[in-house]
Amino acid sequence: MGEAWVDKCLTSADRRAVGYIVLALLAFLVLWLVSEWIGSRWVFVLTPLCVEFAVPGLRHFCSRRSLRRLLATYPRHAVSVHFVPGRTRVGRQTYLETDGSDRTFLRLSEIPERVRENIRRGGRVWLAGPDPRGRTAVLTRGAPFLTLGRVVIR
């Protein structure tokens, strides 16, 4: 897991986050145009939907500094993982269990389906961390993906 791959994953994550925020802004623009067209402000009841579109992008930009700090501080190491049965998708979160663990899970949020399939096929992710608060940077091989996860004990 070299620096070039980490940079590619971070660039991909930044691009994806900007896409979510642009989607939210476009949705809000459409709401505004529809409200002007029909002459009613009730359309803005759908504003939380626009915020929902922006959440993944905002989460990435809020956690970007922590990601970079984890990647610079801790060495990256490969870990064999599998999805926790029954908890594959709880809300927006995904739980992974490391092989040989004593019920410690890795909680991740906002994982695209292509990355889920990549993890299912390969059964491996690369971690940098965890720090004392349990946060860890999670990278995948094959599909460039980088996110902030948390080690939780069940």
Short mmCIF file of C-alpha atoms in Angstrom, two decimals:
data_model
loop_
_atom_site.label_atom_id
_atom_site.label_comp_id
_atom_site.label_asym_id
_atom_site.label_seq_id
_atom_site.Cartn_x
_atom_site.Cartn_y
_atom_site.Cartn_z
CA MET A 1 0.00 0.00 0.00
CA GLY A 2 2.19 2.80 -1.31
CA GLU A 3 1.89 6.56 -1.12
CA ALA A 4 0.72 6.78 -4.74
CA TRP A 5 -2.28 4.54 -3.94
CA VAL A 6 -3.07 6.54 -0.79
CA ASP A 7 -3.00 9.77 -2.80
CA LYS A 8 -5.24 8.21 -5.45
CA CYS A 9 -7.71 7.07 -2.76
CA LEU A 10 -7.71 10.51 -1.11
CA THR A 11 -8.23 12.26 -4.46
CA SER A 12 -11.08 9.89 -5.26
CA ALA A 13 -12.67 10.54 -1.85
CA ASP A 14 -12.36 14.31 -2.34
CA ARG A 15 -13.95 14.07 -5.78
CA ARG A 16 -16.79 11.92 -4.46
CA ALA A 17 -17.39 14.36 -1.58
CA VAL A 18 -17.54 17.34 -3.93
CA GLY A 19 -20.00 15.39 -6.10
CA TYR A 20 -22.34 14.85 -3.12
CA ILE A 21 -22.22 18.53 -2.22
CA VAL A 22 -22.85 19.60 -5.83
CA LEU A 23 -25.79 17.18 -5.97
CA ALA A 24 -27.23 18.78 -2.82
CA LEU A 25 -26.82 22.27 -4.26
CA LEU A 26 -28.47 21.22 -7.53
CA ALA A 27 -31.36 19.66 -5.62
CA PHE A 28 -31.82 22.89 -3.65
CA LEU A 29 -31.72 24.90 -6.90
CA VAL A 30 -34.41 22.65 -8.36
CA LEU A 31 -36.52 23.18 -5.23
CA TRP A 32 -36.14 26.92 -5.56
CA LEU A 33 -37.04 26.84 -9.28
CA VAL A 34 -40.12 24.69 -8.61
CA SER A 35 -41.22 27.03 -5.81
CA GLU A 36 -40.91 30.00 -8.14
CA TRP A 37 -42.74 28.16 -10.91
CA ILE A 38 -45.73 27.08 -8.82
CA GLY A 39 -45.68 30.13 -6.55
CA SER A 40 -45.60 28.21 -3.29
CA ARG A 41 -43.01 28.05 -0.56
CA TRP A 42 -44.28 24.63 0.63
CA VAL A 43 -41.75 23.01 -1.69
CA PHE A 44 -39.04 23.92 0.80
CA VAL A 45 -40.40 21.23 3.11
CA LEU A 46 -38.10 19.01 1.04
CA THR A 47 -34.97 20.95 2.11
CA PRO A 48 -33.90 18.16 4.52
CA LEU A 49 -33.58 15.94 1.44
CA CYS A 50 -30.97 18.34 0.08
CA VAL A 51 -29.10 18.21 3.38
CA GLU A 52 -29.26 14.41 3.25
CA PHE A 53 -27.55 14.50 -0.15
CA ALA A 54 -24.75 16.66 1.27
CA VAL A 55 -24.07 14.59 4.41
CA PRO A 56 -21.50 12.14 2.92
CA GLY A 57 -19.50 14.98 1.39
CA LEU A 58 -19.59 17.08 4.52
CA ARG A 59 -18.60 14.07 6.64
CA HIS A 60 -15.56 13.50 4.44
CA PHE A 61 -14.37 17.09 4.59
CA CYS A 62 -14.88 17.21 8.36
CA SER A 63 -12.85 14.02 8.85
CA ARG A 64 -10.18 14.71 6.21
CA ARG A 65 -7.65 16.14 8.70
CA SER A 66 -8.04 13.08 10.95
CA LEU A 67 -7.56 10.79 7.95
CA ARG A 68 -4.34 12.51 6.93
CA ARG A 69 -3.06 12.47 10.52
CA LEU A 70 -3.78 8.75 10.89
CA LEU A 71 -2.11 7.96 7.57
CA ALA A 72 0.99 9.96 8.54
CA THR A 73 1.22 8.62 12.12
CA TYR A 74 0.42 4.92 11.88
CA PRO A 75 1.81 2.30 9.51
CA ARG A 76 -0.68 0.68 7.16
CA HIS A 77 -1.28 -3.02 7.63
CA ALA A 78 -3.51 -5.54 5.89
CA VAL A 79 -6.36 -7.07 7.87
CA SER A 80 -8.65 -9.93 6.83
CA VAL A 81 -12.27 -8.94 7.40
CA HIS A 82 -15.78 -10.15 6.75
CA PHE A 83 -19.17 -8.50 7.08
CA VAL A 84 -20.97 -9.10 10.37
CA PRO A 85 -24.06 -11.25 9.68
CA GLY A 86 -27.25 -9.39 10.46
CA ARG A 87 -25.44 -6.07 10.76
CA THR A 88 -24.28 -5.66 7.18
CA ARG A 89 -26.22 -2.44 6.79
CA VAL A 90 -27.50 -0.77 9.90
CA GLY A 91 -28.69 2.63 8.71
CA ARG A 92 -25.79 4.11 6.82
CA GLN A 93 -23.21 2.08 8.69
CA THR A 94 -21.45 -1.16 7.86
CA TYR A 95 -19.80 -3.42 10.41
CA LEU A 96 -16.77 -5.54 9.59
CA GLU A 97 -15.24 -8.13 11.88
CA THR A 98 -11.54 -8.84 11.71
CA ASP A 99 -10.52 -12.49 11.58
CA GLY A 100 -9.47 -13.82 14.96
CA SER A 101 -11.02 -10.92 16.87
CA ASP A 102 -12.90 -11.21 20.11
CA ARG A 103 -16.05 -9.44 18.87
CA THR A 104 -14.34 -6.18 18.02
CA PHE A 105 -15.97 -4.62 14.99
CA LEU A 106 -14.84 -2.02 12.54
CA ARG A 107 -17.70 0.43 11.97
CA LEU A 108 -17.68 2.22 8.61
CA SER A 109 -20.18 4.59 7.10
CA GLU A 110 -21.16 5.43 3.54
CA ILE A 111 -19.61 2.52 1.67
CA PRO A 112 -20.61 2.27 -2.00
CA GLU A 113 -21.77 -1.08 -3.32
CA ARG A 114 -18.70 -1.49 -5.57
CA VAL A 115 -16.47 -1.23 -2.50
CA ARG A 116 -18.66 -3.68 -0.55
CA GLU A 117 -18.30 -6.17 -3.38
CA ASN A 118 -14.55 -5.58 -3.48
CA ILE A 119 -14.33 -6.33 0.26
CA ARG A 120 -16.50 -9.44 -0.13
CA ARG A 121 -14.31 -10.78 -2.93
CA GLY A 122 -10.93 -9.91 -1.44
CA GLY A 123 -11.79 -10.15 2.24
CA ARG A 124 -9.06 -7.66 3.07
CA VAL A 125 -8.72 -3.97 3.94
CA TRP A 126 -5.71 -1.91 4.96
CA LEU A 127 -5.82 0.01 8.23
CA ALA A 128 -3.78 2.88 9.61
CA GLY A 129 -4.44 3.04 13.32
CA PRO A 130 -6.44 2.82 15.50
CA ASP A 131 -5.65 5.88 17.57
CA PRO A 132 -6.53 6.09 21.30
CA ARG A 133 -10.10 7.13 20.39
CA GLY A 134 -10.56 4.05 18.19
CA ARG A 135 -10.50 5.91 14.87
CA THR A 136 -8.74 4.26 11.96
CA ALA A 137 -8.14 5.07 8.30
CA VAL A 138 -9.49 2.29 6.08
CA LEU A 139 -8.24 1.73 2.52
CA THR A 140 -9.23 -0.86 -0.05
CA ARG A 141 -7.29 -2.36 -2.89
CA GLY A 142 -8.78 -2.71 -6.37
CA ALA A 143 -11.31 0.11 -6.04
CA PRO A 144 -9.74 3.30 -4.69
CA PHE A 145 -11.62 3.99 -1.47
CA LEU A 146 -10.54 5.71 1.74
CA THR A 147 -12.72 6.43 4.74
CA LEU A 148 -12.55 7.01 8.46
CA GLY A 149 -13.71 4.07 10.55
CA ARG A 150 -14.01 3.36 14.24
CA VAL A 151 -13.13 0.24 16.17
CA VAL A 152 -16.04 -0.66 18.43
CA ILE A 153 -16.26 -3.43 20.98
CA ARG A 154 -19.50 -5.34 21.12
#
